[in-house]
Amino acid sequence: MSLTRTQVEGIAHLARLEITEAQMPVYVESLSRIIDFVEQLAAADTAGVEPMAHPLADQVQRLRPDAVSETDQREKFQQNAPSVAAGLYLVPKVIE
Amino acid sequence: MHTLTVSELAAGLRARKFSSLDLTLHFLGRIERLGPELNAFVTVTADRALDDARAADEALAKGAGGPLTGVPVAHKDIFCTDGIRTTCSSKMLSGFVAPYDATVVSRWRAAGTVLLGKTNMDEFAMGSSNETSYFGPVRNPWDHKRVPGGSSGGSAAAVAACIAPAATGTDTGGSIRQPAALTNLTGIKPTYGRVSRYGMIAYASSLDQAGVLARSAEDAALLLEAMSGFDPNDSTSVDRPVPNYAAELNQPLKGLRVGIIREFFGEGLDPAVEQRVRAAIGLLQQEGAVVRDVSLPSLPLSVPTYYVVAPAECSSNLSRFDGVRFGHRCEQPKDLLDLYKRSRGEGFGAEVKRRIMTGTYVLSAGYYDAYYLQAQKCRALIAADFARAFEDVDVVLSPTAPTAAFELGAKTSDPIAMYLNDIYSIAANLAGLPGISIPCGFVDVGGKDLPVGLQLVGPHFGESRLLAVSHQYQQHTDWHKRVAPGYA
């Protein structure tokens, strides 16, 4: 196992994912296997190679004029929200 | 009517041999009758289809139709459709009604197509068998015990079973080409940036690209043209004219330089699949193509590179699903952290969680250089291999997948075995190159004929050549015309 249970619990917390007790050993096992598998990249000779951040070498991020181009559709968008009131998204109390 | 190609259907519509309404009712009938056994659709949009068909018939009556007016199509359920449920085959989005159309959807709509429905897929496009869907697996029309491939498995099954004439797909590591190969379709993934991804739910943003699943290269050409082109709403969209792909299908095979990728004919390739692909190479040669062996030595790094890059990007992209603004929310959260964790823990399936966690790990402090940065360098090596190959050849050729369709459940307990199914398709995504899979024969597995696909990959924006080579091959073969028993 390249990953311990404690490590996987830490990863799950960082990723904000609840993993049940029953599922945890399955994730420890499969994530360890995946990390072992990708470990083989370490053997590749990449000295002097520039990391590739974009599939098209000559692409640049476009800029657009800083002007309003969208109309307000808040009500439409909030129809998908689990809980809203007065145009606001509701979450459990954050500050006591 | 249902075995006709898109181009034949469009010609029939323009000649008023049948109306779009007749055609749409016919396909809706087939979806109702044959859809459930395949589980190809998540949502059937019958009312919308009938409205679209009537509008198309009006346009056609005025002589105003284009090359796709009145042709029914299906969209992978990863594309947002205004006012229609868009689930990405996830519990997370099982109740999500998209507030706008994806550009691909609006372009096909503007071209006059009729929307039959939204097709099943691997959850958030993460999978190679369509078994990770919250709505259950899709079955392969060629053998119901087998997978249709993934992640665009519902689109592939629907088109292969002739319950939709054509469908959209998306391809991050082979999700159009591999299902096309496993179901006897022509599937094209264009160059990164060719098709707008606005409204296409993101998985791995430096790899994702939309494309087409169809029953011929000619259809793929028509449909790809209708969805391609610059879109200011997608910052990765490339501002470059769209060729008239259909008009360029007759480029001859004579003189075409084809590179056979040595690294993709080795261990793990089913000898029967190899034999069908070699036979296709022989045919290309016979028609005047110049075939040569090419070596791309970094390609064996493709799968591990992908399983660092894609999960890293997915862990970032899927952080938007927080149970607050849209998507699943858990019951009775005790605080904000609990809301996030349980909403995401319940809303995502096992494979999605596995990839988010893989990505979180490889991006975490202390591991970034060893995994993510090293993978980005390996990616540069892979891209450089292709660039070198394209100095000497016009296209490179390989099998699309190492085997024909495998049985449901065969690889679900072994993520690495599942990942290796995309061993030949992933490299094109890493390099941003266009790729196409076309039918090249059948293998007999347990008394059933299962389709085999071959893959062609070309240089950036080389779609026209890929489609032309495929079309010319299809002029000399009829593999692509065969329909699964019971669906003709």
Coordinates of C-alpha atoms in Angstrom, one line a residue:
Chain A
M1 CA 0.0 0.0 0.0
S2 CA 1.5 3.3 -1.0
L3 CA -1.1 5.3 0.9
T4 CA -2.2 4.8 4.5
R5 CA -5.7 5.1 5.8
T6 CA -4.7 8.3 7.6
Q7 CA -3.5 9.8 4.3
V8 CA -6.7 8.8 2.5
E9 CA -8.8 10.3 5.3
G10 CA -6.7 13.5 4.9
I11 CA -7.3 13.6 1.1
A12 CA -11.0 13.0 1.6
H13 CA -11.1 15.9 4.0
L14 CA -9.2 18.2 1.6
A15 CA -11.6 17.2 -1.2
R16 CA -14.6 17.7 1.1
L17 CA -15.9 14.2 0.5
E18 CA -17.5 12.1 3.2
I19 CA -16.3 8.5 2.8
T20 CA -18.2 6.0 5.0
E21 CA -16.4 3.6 7.3
A22 CA -17.4 0.7 5.1
Q23 CA -16.0 2.3 1.9
M24 CA -12.7 3.6 3.4
P25 CA -10.7 0.3 2.9
V26 CA -11.8 0.1 -0.7
Y27 CA -10.5 3.7 -1.4
V28 CA -7.3 3.0 0.4
E29 CA -6.7 0.0 -1.7
S30 CA -7.7 1.5 -5.1
L31 CA -6.1 4.9 -4.6
S32 CA -2.8 3.1 -3.6
R33 CA -2.9 1.1 -6.8
I34 CA -3.5 4.2 -8.9
I35 CA -0.7 6.1 -7.2
D36 CA 1.6 3.0 -7.7
F37 CA 0.6 3.0 -11.4
V38 CA 1.3 6.6 -12.1
E39 CA 4.5 6.3 -10.1
Q40 CA 6.1 5.0 -13.3
L41 CA 6.3 8.5 -14.7
A42 CA 9.2 9.2 -12.3
A43 CA 11.4 7.0 -14.5
A44 CA 10.8 9.1 -17.6
D45 CA 13.7 11.3 -18.6
T46 CA 12.3 14.8 -18.6
A47 CA 15.5 16.8 -18.0
G48 CA 15.2 20.1 -19.8
V49 CA 11.6 19.5 -20.9
E50 CA 9.2 22.4 -20.6
P51 CA 5.9 21.3 -18.9
M52 CA 3.0 21.5 -21.3
A53 CA 0.2 23.6 -19.9
H54 CA -1.9 23.9 -23.1
P55 CA -2.4 21.5 -25.9
L56 CA -2.0 24.1 -28.6
A57 CA 1.4 25.7 -28.3
D58 CA 0.6 29.1 -29.9
Q59 CA -2.7 29.7 -28.1
V60 CA -3.0 32.8 -25.9
Q61 CA -5.8 33.6 -23.5
R62 CA -8.1 36.1 -25.2
L63 CA -9.1 39.3 -23.4
R64 CA -12.5 41.0 -23.9
P65 CA -13.5 44.6 -23.1
D66 CA -14.4 45.0 -19.5
A67 CA -18.1 45.7 -20.2
V68 CA -21.3 44.1 -19.0
S69 CA -22.5 41.5 -21.5
E70 CA -24.9 39.4 -19.5
T71 CA -28.4 40.2 -18.3
D72 CA -29.5 39.5 -14.7
Q73 CA -31.0 36.0 -14.6
R74 CA -30.7 35.4 -10.9
E75 CA -34.2 34.0 -10.5
K76 CA -33.8 31.5 -13.3
F77 CA -30.4 30.3 -12.0
Q78 CA -31.7 30.1 -8.4
Q79 CA -34.4 27.7 -9.5
N80 CA -31.7 25.0 -9.3
A81 CA -30.6 26.0 -5.8
P82 CA -31.5 23.7 -2.9
S83 CA -32.4 26.6 -0.6
V84 CA -32.8 30.3 -1.3
A85 CA -34.6 33.2 0.3
A86 CA -34.9 36.8 -0.9
G87 CA -32.5 36.1 -3.7
L88 CA -29.9 34.7 -1.3
Y89 CA -28.4 31.2 -1.1
L90 CA -29.0 29.7 2.3
V91 CA -26.4 27.6 4.1
P92 CA -26.2 26.5 7.8
K93 CA -25.2 29.1 10.2
V94 CA -21.5 29.9 9.8
I95 CA -20.8 32.5 12.5
E96 CA -22.2 31.7 16.0
Chain B
M1 CA -36.3 4.6 -42.6
H2 CA -34.1 4.2 -39.4
T3 CA -31.2 2.5 -41.2
L4 CA -30.7 5.5 -43.5
T5 CA -27.7 7.8 -42.9
V6 CA -28.1 11.4 -41.9
S7 CA -27.3 12.5 -45.4
E8 CA -29.9 10.1 -46.9
L9 CA -32.5 11.3 -44.3
A10 CA -31.8 14.9 -45.1
A11 CA -32.1 14.3 -48.9
G12 CA -35.4 12.5 -48.3
L13 CA -36.7 15.4 -46.2
R14 CA -35.7 18.0 -48.8
A15 CA -37.4 15.9 -51.6
R16 CA -40.4 15.6 -49.3
K17 CA -40.4 11.8 -49.4
F18 CA -41.3 11.9 -45.8
S19 CA -41.8 14.7 -43.3
S20 CA -39.7 15.5 -40.3
L21 CA -42.8 14.7 -38.1
D22 CA -43.1 11.2 -39.7
L23 CA -39.4 10.6 -39.1
T24 CA -39.5 11.9 -35.6
L25 CA -42.5 9.8 -34.6
H26 CA -40.7 6.8 -36.1
F27 CA -37.6 7.3 -34.0
L28 CA -39.6 8.2 -30.9
G29 CA -41.4 4.9 -31.4
R30 CA -38.2 3.0 -31.7
I31 CA -36.8 4.7 -28.6
E32 CA -39.9 3.7 -26.6
R33 CA -39.7 0.1 -27.9
L34 CA -36.0 -0.5 -27.9
G35 CA -34.6 2.2 -25.6
P36 CA -35.3 0.5 -22.2
E37 CA -33.4 -2.7 -23.0
L38 CA -30.3 -0.7 -23.9
N39 CA -30.8 2.0 -21.2
A40 CA -29.4 4.4 -23.8
F41 CA -31.5 7.5 -22.8
V42 CA -31.7 9.4 -19.5
T43 CA -34.4 11.7 -20.7
V44 CA -36.5 11.5 -23.9
T45 CA -37.8 14.9 -25.0
A46 CA -40.8 13.8 -27.0
D47 CA -42.8 17.0 -26.8
R48 CA -39.7 19.1 -27.7
A49 CA -39.0 16.7 -30.6
L50 CA -42.4 17.1 -32.1
D51 CA -42.2 20.9 -31.8
D52 CA -38.8 20.9 -33.5
A53 CA -40.1 18.5 -36.2
R54 CA -43.1 20.8 -37.0
A55 CA -40.8 23.8 -37.2
A56 CA -38.5 21.9 -39.5
D57 CA -41.4 20.8 -41.8
E58 CA -42.5 24.5 -42.1
A59 CA -39.0 25.5 -43.0
L60 CA -38.7 22.7 -45.5
A61 CA -42.1 23.6 -47.1
K62 CA -40.8 27.1 -47.7
G63 CA -37.6 25.6 -49.2
A64 CA -35.7 27.2 -46.4
G65 CA -34.0 24.1 -44.9
G66 CA -30.3 23.4 -44.6
P67 CA -28.4 20.1 -44.9
L68 CA -29.6 18.9 -41.4
T69 CA -33.1 20.4 -41.2
G70 CA -35.6 18.0 -39.8
V71 CA -33.0 15.3 -38.9
P72 CA -33.5 13.9 -35.4
V73 CA -30.5 13.7 -33.1
A74 CA -29.6 13.0 -29.5
H75 CA -27.3 14.8 -27.1
K76 CA -25.0 13.3 -24.5
D77 CA -26.4 14.3 -21.2
I78 CA -23.3 16.4 -20.5
F79 CA -24.5 19.2 -22.7
C80 CA -26.7 21.8 -21.1
T81 CA -30.2 22.0 -22.7
D82 CA -32.2 25.1 -21.7
G83 CA -35.3 24.0 -19.7
I84 CA -34.4 20.3 -19.9
R85 CA -32.9 18.2 -17.2
T86 CA -29.2 17.8 -17.7
T87 CA -27.7 15.2 -15.3
C88 CA -24.2 14.2 -16.5
S89 CA -25.6 10.8 -15.3
S90 CA -24.9 11.8 -11.7
K91 CA -27.1 11.8 -8.6
M92 CA -25.4 15.2 -8.0
L93 CA -27.3 16.7 -11.0
S94 CA -30.3 14.3 -11.2
G95 CA -32.6 17.2 -10.6
F96 CA -30.7 19.9 -12.5
V97 CA -32.6 21.8 -15.2
A98 CA -30.1 23.7 -17.3
P99 CA -30.8 27.4 -17.6
Y100 CA -29.2 27.7 -21.1
D101 CA -28.2 25.8 -24.2
A102 CA -24.6 24.6 -24.7
T103 CA -23.2 26.1 -27.9
V104 CA -23.1 22.6 -29.5
V105 CA -26.8 22.3 -28.7
S106 CA -27.7 25.7 -30.1
R107 CA -25.6 25.2 -33.2
W108 CA -27.3 21.9 -34.1
R109 CA -30.6 23.5 -33.2
A110 CA -29.9 26.4 -35.5
A111 CA -29.1 23.9 -38.2
G112 CA -32.6 22.5 -37.9
T113 CA -32.0 19.3 -36.1
V114 CA -34.8 17.7 -33.9
L115 CA -33.9 16.9 -30.3
L116 CA -35.0 13.3 -29.4
G117 CA -33.4 13.3 -25.9
K118 CA -30.4 13.1 -23.7
T119 CA -28.2 10.0 -23.7
N120 CA -26.8 8.0 -20.8
M121 CA -23.1 8.2 -20.1
D122 CA -20.5 7.4 -17.5
E123 CA -20.9 9.7 -14.5
F124 CA -19.3 13.1 -15.3
A125 CA -17.7 11.3 -18.3
M126 CA -15.4 9.3 -16.1
G127 CA -15.4 5.7 -17.3
S128 CA -14.8 3.5 -20.3
S129 CA -17.8 1.2 -20.1
N130 CA -20.8 3.3 -19.2
E131 CA -21.0 1.4 -16.0
T132 CA -20.4 4.4 -13.6
S133 CA -23.8 6.0 -14.6
Y134 CA -26.1 6.8 -11.7
F135 CA -28.9 5.6 -14.1
G136 CA -27.4 2.2 -14.6
P137 CA -25.2 0.7 -17.3
V138 CA -25.9 0.9 -21.0
R139 CA -25.9 -2.3 -23.0
N140 CA -24.2 -2.9 -26.3
P141 CA -26.7 -3.5 -29.2
W142 CA -24.3 -6.2 -30.6
D143 CA -24.5 -8.2 -27.4
H144 CA -26.5 -7.2 -24.4
K145 CA -24.1 -8.9 -22.0
R146 CA -21.4 -6.5 -23.1
V147 CA -20.6 -2.8 -22.5
P148 CA -21.0 -0.2 -25.3
G149 CA -17.8 1.5 -24.2
G150 CA -17.7 4.9 -22.5
S151 CA -18.1 7.5 -21.6
S152 CA -20.4 8.3 -24.5
G153 CA -22.0 4.9 -24.2
G154 CA -25.6 6.0 -24.4
S155 CA -25.0 8.0 -27.6
A156 CA -23.1 5.1 -29.1
A157 CA -25.8 2.5 -28.3
A158 CA -28.6 4.8 -29.5
V159 CA -26.9 5.4 -32.9
A160 CA -25.7 1.8 -33.3
A161 CA -29.3 0.5 -32.6
C162 CA -30.7 3.0 -35.1
I163 CA -32.9 4.6 -32.5
A164 CA -31.2 7.9 -33.2
P165 CA -29.6 8.8 -36.6
A166 CA -26.6 10.5 -34.9
A167 CA -25.6 11.9 -31.5
T168 CA -23.1 14.1 -29.8
G169 CA -20.3 12.8 -27.6
T170 CA -17.4 14.2 -25.7
D171 CA -13.9 12.8 -25.6
T172 CA -11.4 13.4 -22.8
G173 CA -9.3 10.2 -23.2
G174 CA -11.3 8.2 -25.8
S175 CA -14.9 8.7 -24.8
I176 CA -16.1 9.1 -28.4
R177 CA -13.7 6.9 -30.3
Q178 CA -13.7 3.8 -28.0
P179 CA -17.5 3.5 -27.8
A180 CA -17.6 4.1 -31.6
A181 CA -15.2 1.1 -32.0
L182 CA -17.2 -1.1 -29.7
T183 CA -20.5 -0.4 -31.4
N184 CA -19.5 -0.2 -35.1
L185 CA -19.8 3.6 -35.5
T186 CA -17.7 6.4 -36.9
G187 CA -16.7 8.7 -34.1
I188 CA -14.6 11.8 -34.4
K189 CA -12.9 13.8 -31.7
P190 CA -11.8 17.1 -33.3
T191 CA -8.7 19.2 -32.4
Y192 CA -8.8 20.8 -29.0
G193 CA -10.4 24.2 -29.5
R194 CA -12.3 23.3 -32.7
V195 CA -15.7 22.9 -31.0
S196 CA -16.9 25.2 -28.3
R197 CA -17.3 23.7 -24.8
Y198 CA -19.6 26.4 -23.5
G199 CA -22.4 24.6 -21.7
M200 CA -20.5 21.2 -21.8
I201 CA -20.0 20.1 -18.2
A202 CA -16.3 20.1 -17.5
Y203 CA -14.3 17.0 -16.5
A204 CA -10.6 17.7 -17.5
S205 CA -10.4 21.1 -19.1
S206 CA -7.1 20.7 -20.9
L207 CA -8.3 17.5 -22.6
D208 CA -12.1 17.7 -23.0
Q209 CA -13.5 18.1 -26.5
A210 CA -16.9 17.6 -28.1
G211 CA -17.6 15.6 -31.3
V212 CA -19.9 13.3 -33.1
L213 CA -21.0 9.6 -33.2
A214 CA -22.5 8.7 -36.6
R215 CA -22.9 5.8 -38.9
S216 CA -20.6 7.1 -41.7
A217 CA -17.7 9.5 -42.2
E218 CA -20.0 11.5 -44.5
D219 CA -22.5 12.0 -41.7
A220 CA -19.7 12.8 -39.3
A221 CA -18.4 15.5 -41.7
L222 CA -21.9 17.2 -42.0
L223 CA -22.5 17.1 -38.3
L224 CA -19.0 18.2 -37.2
E225 CA -19.2 21.2 -39.5
A226 CA -22.5 22.2 -38.0
M227 CA -21.1 22.2 -34.5
S228 CA -17.7 23.7 -35.1
G229 CA -16.4 27.2 -35.1
F230 CA -15.3 30.1 -32.9
D231 CA -17.3 30.9 -29.8
P232 CA -16.4 33.9 -27.6
N233 CA -18.1 32.1 -24.7
D234 CA -15.3 29.5 -24.6
S235 CA -11.9 30.9 -23.8
T236 CA -10.2 27.8 -25.4
S237 CA -12.2 28.1 -28.6
V238 CA -9.9 28.8 -31.6
D239 CA -10.8 31.5 -34.0
R240 CA -10.2 29.8 -37.3
P241 CA -12.5 29.2 -40.3
V242 CA -14.3 25.9 -40.4
P243 CA -13.7 23.9 -43.6
N244 CA -16.5 22.5 -45.6
Y245 CA -15.7 18.9 -44.5
A246 CA -18.4 17.3 -46.6
A247 CA -16.9 18.9 -49.8
E248 CA -13.4 17.7 -48.9
L249 CA -14.3 14.0 -48.6
N250 CA -13.0 13.0 -52.0
Q251 CA -9.4 13.6 -51.4
P252 CA -7.8 10.5 -52.8
L253 CA -6.0 7.7 -50.9
K254 CA -3.4 7.6 -53.5
G255 CA -0.2 9.1 -52.2
L256 CA -1.6 9.4 -48.6
R257 CA 1.3 8.8 -46.2
V258 CA 0.1 6.6 -43.3
G259 CA 2.3 5.9 -40.2
I260 CA 1.6 2.7 -38.4
I261 CA 2.3 3.3 -34.7
R262 CA 4.7 0.6 -33.6
E263 CA 4.0 1.0 -29.9
F264 CA 0.3 0.3 -30.4
F265 CA 0.7 -3.1 -31.9
G266 CA 2.4 -4.8 -28.9
E267 CA 1.5 -6.7 -25.8
G268 CA -2.2 -6.5 -24.7
L269 CA -3.6 -6.2 -28.3
D270 CA -6.0 -9.0 -29.1
P271 CA -4.6 -10.9 -32.1
A272 CA -8.0 -11.0 -33.8
V273 CA -8.4 -7.2 -33.5
E274 CA -4.9 -6.8 -34.8
Q275 CA -5.7 -9.0 -37.8
R276 CA -8.7 -6.8 -38.8
V277 CA -6.7 -3.6 -38.4
R278 CA -3.8 -5.1 -40.5
A279 CA -6.4 -6.0 -43.2
A280 CA -7.6 -2.4 -43.3
I281 CA -4.0 -1.2 -43.7
G282 CA -3.6 -3.6 -46.6
L283 CA -6.6 -2.1 -48.3
L284 CA -5.3 1.4 -47.9
Q285 CA -2.0 0.3 -49.4
Q286 CA -3.8 -1.4 -52.3
E287 CA -5.6 1.9 -53.0
G288 CA -2.3 3.8 -53.2
A289 CA -1.6 4.9 -49.7
V290 CA 2.1 4.8 -48.7
V291 CA 2.4 2.9 -45.4
R292 CA 5.3 3.1 -43.1
D293 CA 6.2 2.1 -39.6
V294 CA 6.6 5.0 -37.1
S295 CA 7.8 4.9 -33.6
L296 CA 6.5 7.3 -30.9
P297 CA 8.6 6.1 -28.0
S298 CA 6.9 8.2 -25.3
L299 CA 3.4 6.9 -26.0
P300 CA 3.7 4.2 -23.3
L301 CA 3.6 7.1 -20.8
S302 CA 0.1 8.2 -22.0
V303 CA -2.1 6.3 -19.6
P304 CA -0.2 7.2 -16.4
T305 CA 0.2 10.8 -17.6
Y306 CA -3.5 11.0 -18.2
Y307 CA -4.3 9.6 -14.7
V308 CA -2.4 12.4 -13.2
V309 CA -3.5 15.3 -15.4
A310 CA -7.2 14.4 -15.7
P311 CA -7.9 13.7 -12.0
A312 CA -6.0 16.9 -11.1
E313 CA -8.2 19.0 -13.4
C314 CA -11.3 17.0 -12.3
S315 CA -10.7 17.7 -8.6
S316 CA -10.6 21.4 -9.4
N317 CA -13.6 21.4 -11.8
L318 CA -15.8 19.4 -9.6
S319 CA -15.3 21.6 -6.6
R320 CA -18.2 23.7 -7.9
F321 CA -20.6 21.0 -6.7
D322 CA -20.9 22.2 -3.1
G323 CA -24.6 21.6 -2.4
V324 CA -25.2 25.4 -2.2
R325 CA -26.0 26.8 -5.6
F326 CA -27.2 23.8 -7.5
G327 CA -27.0 20.0 -7.4
H328 CA -27.6 17.5 -4.6
R329 CA -27.8 18.7 -1.0
C330 CA -27.7 16.4 2.0
E331 CA -30.5 16.3 4.6
Q332 CA -30.1 18.2 7.8
P333 CA -26.5 19.5 7.6
K334 CA -25.1 20.3 11.0
D335 CA -22.7 22.9 9.7
L336 CA -21.2 24.1 6.5
L337 CA -18.4 21.6 6.4
D338 CA -20.9 18.8 7.0
L339 CA -23.0 20.2 4.2
Y340 CA -20.1 20.1 1.7
K341 CA -18.8 16.7 2.7
R342 CA -22.1 14.8 2.8
S343 CA -23.6 16.5 -0.2
R344 CA -20.5 15.6 -2.3
G345 CA -20.1 12.2 -0.6
E346 CA -23.7 11.3 -1.4
G347 CA -24.0 13.1 -4.8
F348 CA -20.9 11.5 -6.5
G349 CA -20.4 7.9 -7.3
A350 CA -17.4 5.8 -6.5
E351 CA -15.3 6.4 -9.6
V352 CA -15.9 10.2 -9.5
K353 CA -14.8 10.2 -5.8
R354 CA -11.8 8.1 -6.7
R355 CA -10.7 10.6 -9.4
I356 CA -11.3 13.7 -7.3
M357 CA -9.2 12.2 -4.5
T358 CA -6.4 11.1 -6.9
G359 CA -6.4 14.7 -8.2
T360 CA -6.4 16.2 -4.8
Y361 CA -3.5 14.0 -3.8
V362 CA -1.3 14.8 -6.9
L363 CA -1.9 18.5 -6.5
S364 CA -1.3 18.6 -2.7
A365 CA 1.6 20.4 -1.2
G366 CA 4.8 18.4 -1.5
Y367 CA 3.5 16.1 -4.3
Y368 CA 2.8 18.7 -7.0
D369 CA 6.3 18.5 -8.6
A370 CA 6.6 14.7 -8.4
Y371 CA 3.3 14.0 -10.0
Y372 CA 1.6 16.9 -11.8
L373 CA 4.6 18.8 -13.1
Q374 CA 6.3 15.5 -14.1
A375 CA 3.1 14.5 -15.9
Q376 CA 3.0 17.9 -17.8
K377 CA 6.5 17.2 -18.9
C378 CA 5.7 13.7 -20.1
R379 CA 2.8 15.2 -21.9
A380 CA 5.2 17.5 -23.8
L381 CA 7.3 14.4 -24.8
I382 CA 4.1 12.7 -26.2
A383 CA 3.1 15.8 -28.1
A384 CA 6.7 16.1 -29.5
D385 CA 6.6 12.5 -30.7
F386 CA 3.5 13.2 -32.7
A387 CA 4.9 16.4 -34.1
R388 CA 8.0 14.5 -35.3
A389 CA 5.8 11.7 -36.8
F390 CA 3.8 14.3 -38.8
E391 CA 6.9 15.6 -40.5
D392 CA 6.9 12.3 -42.5
V393 CA 3.3 11.1 -42.6
D394 CA -0.1 12.7 -43.0
V395 CA -2.0 10.5 -40.5
V396 CA -1.0 7.8 -37.9
L397 CA -3.0 4.6 -37.6
S398 CA -3.6 2.1 -34.8
P399 CA -6.4 0.0 -33.3
T400 CA -8.9 2.2 -31.4
A401 CA -9.1 -0.2 -28.4
P402 CA -7.1 -3.4 -27.6
T403 CA -10.1 -5.7 -27.6
A404 CA -13.7 -5.8 -28.8
A405 CA -16.5 -5.0 -26.3
F406 CA -16.0 -6.7 -22.9
E407 CA -18.6 -8.1 -20.6
L408 CA -20.5 -5.9 -18.1
G409 CA -18.8 -6.2 -14.7
A410 CA -15.6 -7.6 -16.2
K411 CA -13.4 -4.6 -15.2
T412 CA -15.5 -2.7 -12.6
S413 CA -13.4 -4.0 -9.6
D414 CA -10.1 -3.2 -11.2
P415 CA -9.7 0.5 -12.0
I416 CA -6.3 0.0 -13.7
A417 CA -7.6 -2.6 -16.1
M418 CA -10.5 -0.2 -17.0
Y419 CA -8.0 2.6 -17.5
L420 CA -5.9 0.5 -19.8
N421 CA -8.8 0.1 -22.2
D422 CA -8.1 3.6 -23.4
I423 CA -4.4 2.9 -24.0
Y424 CA -4.5 3.8 -27.7
S425 CA -6.9 6.7 -27.5
I426 CA -5.6 8.9 -24.6
A427 CA -2.4 10.2 -26.4
A428 CA -4.4 12.2 -28.9
N429 CA -6.1 14.1 -26.1
L430 CA -2.9 14.8 -24.3
A431 CA -1.5 16.3 -27.5
G432 CA -4.8 18.1 -28.4
L433 CA -4.9 16.2 -31.8
P434 CA -8.0 15.2 -33.8
G435 CA -8.8 11.5 -33.9
I436 CA -11.4 9.3 -35.6
S437 CA -12.5 5.7 -35.1
I438 CA -14.0 3.8 -38.0
P439 CA -15.4 0.3 -38.3
C440 CA -12.9 -2.2 -39.9
G441 CA -14.4 -5.6 -39.3
F442 CA -15.7 -8.1 -36.8
V443 CA -14.4 -10.7 -34.5
D444 CA -16.4 -13.8 -33.4
V445 CA -16.6 -13.9 -29.6
G446 CA -18.7 -16.8 -28.3
G447 CA -20.8 -17.0 -31.4
K448 CA -21.5 -13.2 -31.6
D449 CA -20.0 -10.8 -34.1
L450 CA -18.4 -7.9 -32.3
P451 CA -17.2 -4.8 -34.1
V452 CA -13.6 -3.7 -34.3
G453 CA -12.5 -0.1 -34.9
L454 CA -9.4 1.5 -36.2
Q455 CA -8.1 4.9 -35.2
L456 CA -6.6 7.6 -37.3
V457 CA -5.0 10.6 -35.7
G458 CA -3.9 13.7 -37.6
P459 CA -2.1 16.9 -37.0
H460 CA -3.9 19.8 -35.3
F461 CA -6.9 20.9 -37.4
G462 CA -6.5 17.9 -39.7
E463 CA -10.1 16.8 -39.3
S464 CA -10.7 17.2 -43.1
R465 CA -8.1 14.6 -43.9
L466 CA -9.2 12.2 -41.3
L467 CA -12.8 12.4 -42.5
A468 CA -11.7 12.0 -46.2
V469 CA -9.5 8.9 -45.5
S470 CA -12.4 7.4 -43.5
H471 CA -14.9 8.2 -46.3
Q472 CA -12.6 6.7 -49.0
Y473 CA -12.1 3.6 -46.9
Q474 CA -15.9 3.4 -46.5
Q475 CA -16.3 3.5 -50.3
H476 CA -14.3 0.3 -50.5
T477 CA -15.9 -1.5 -47.4
D478 CA -19.3 -2.0 -46.0
W479 CA -18.4 -2.8 -42.3
H480 CA -20.0 0.6 -41.3
K481 CA -23.3 -0.4 -43.0
R482 CA -23.8 -3.4 -40.8
V483 CA -26.4 -3.0 -38.1
A484 CA -26.6 -5.2 -34.9
P485 CA -29.0 -8.1 -35.3
G486 CA -32.5 -7.2 -34.2
Y487 CA -32.0 -3.4 -34.8
A488 CA -32.0 -3.2 -38.6

